[in-house]
Amino acid sequence: MRIITHLTVPARSGRSVELRAGQVLRVVDLEGTQVADLVAVSQADRHEYLDTSRTCSMLNRIYFRAGDQLLTNLRRPILDVIRDDVGRHDMQMAACDERRYQLDFGAIDHPNCLANLTQALDSFGFNWWEVPNPVNIFQSTPVQDDGSFIQLPAQSRAGDCVELRALMDVLVAVSACPQDYVPINGLQPTPIGLEVLDGVAS
Amino acid sequence: MRIITHLTVPARSGRSVELRAGQVLRVVDLEGTQVADLVAVSQADRHEYLDTSRTCSMLNRIYFRAGDQLLTNLRRPILDVIRDDVGRHDMQMAACDERRYQLDFGAIDHPNCLANLTQALDSFGFNWWEVPNPVNIFQSTPVQDDGSFIQLPAQSRAGDCVELRALMDVLVAVSACPQDYVPINGLQPTPIGLEVLDGVAS
């Protein structure tokens, strides 16, 4: 596959990219142990978006893996997971937001994924309450027998990636998670790389 | 507590009720082994609603139990779980919808929770894509070690209930789940009782 565009999502911030159906988004953990919150919306209808709950329901499990299709709120495939170097991600936890840092850590104006995603989608006319629940790539917060999460450092190492093929024209936003109170990012938020590939086997 | 209003959600259908802050909604499994999908929206701001993902994040677990507060997308408490006769519910699986029955069972025009909830909220101006992910009361679909769901019959018996105190003025919609292809409702969907109580200890 040939790289069409690439960009860096700076640590603690967000960016958006647009993909045509068939193109591939490579999400790269550039330095390791870094979570990337990702949302995806159909270009044809902004009311259709990658829906974590319907994806889990259709997969009949709460984790995705290579070979899975992620689905929209119309249960249509939107992204195909064609490569996964890590095998440990999350689809249950909400994006961190301003209130999360206030309530749990007493931190005011802390950078957060919801603000990053909202800002990344701002020029496309999204309000914060329209930002879907994200897929948390590289996030290692597995669910225990009693239903509780353990919050572990991401298992991704520098250069590890996930590749997602767009199955429709899609707008994607990614936040390099700014969480530095719990160890999911190794207490040191770092950037995420995004590469858009033409999707053609070379 | 004194009952202010009560109604029956007929099998396979949906209804809405409005509660003032402090009032209590009692959700009753009238005949046993029946799931009730519930959504709740703030009356003051329809963009603020009971958010299953943020609730799980703040509880740090995927199941709720008596004593828990369910939260909105602003991480504000909206419902307080003051009684739970069963102790087994779900907040992960999407409402069943038209596409679920088409894709997984080849059934066309099957009654479904999303249509029930949308219809119950129709007079309040909601579109289907604005119906939040529901809390699935009495649904027994526990997550296994590998992340997969097992779909078991609801453990609720006739008369078992959950009581939810409204912590703000709230619009609630409930669907008596029409699922009859998997055994979550014992393969025989039945009605759900709703009672609004004044919330005053008697």
Coordinates of C-alpha atoms in Angstrom, one line a residue, chain A residues 39 95-99 112-119 121-122 125-134, chain B residues 45-49 51 54 72-76:
Chain A
V39 CA -14.4 8.0 16.3
A95 CA -13.6 9.4 26.4
C96 CA -12.0 11.3 29.2
D97 CA -13.6 14.7 29.5
E98 CA -13.4 17.9 31.5
R99 CA -15.7 16.6 34.2
N112 CA -9.1 15.6 27.5
C113 CA -10.1 13.4 24.7
L114 CA -13.6 14.7 24.4
A115 CA -12.4 18.3 23.9
N116 CA -9.7 17.0 21.4
L117 CA -12.3 15.1 19.4
T118 CA -14.8 17.9 19.5
Q119 CA -12.1 20.4 18.3
L121 CA -14.5 17.7 14.3
D122 CA -15.4 21.4 14.9
G125 CA -20.1 21.2 12.5
F126 CA -20.2 18.7 15.4
N127 CA -21.2 19.7 19.0
W128 CA -19.6 17.9 21.9
W129 CA -22.8 15.8 22.6
E130 CA -22.7 14.6 19.0
V131 CA -19.2 13.0 19.4
P132 CA -19.8 9.3 19.5
N133 CA -18.4 7.0 22.2
P134 CA -14.8 6.2 21.0
Chain B
D45 CA -31.7 19.8 28.3
R46 CA -32.5 17.0 25.9
H47 CA -28.8 16.8 25.0
E48 CA -28.1 15.5 28.5
Y49 CA -29.1 11.8 28.9
D51 CA -25.0 7.6 29.4
R54 CA -19.8 7.3 31.2
T72 CA -25.4 11.5 32.3
N73 CA -23.0 12.4 29.5
L74 CA -22.1 15.4 31.7
R75 CA -21.2 12.8 34.4
R76 CA -24.0 14.2 36.6

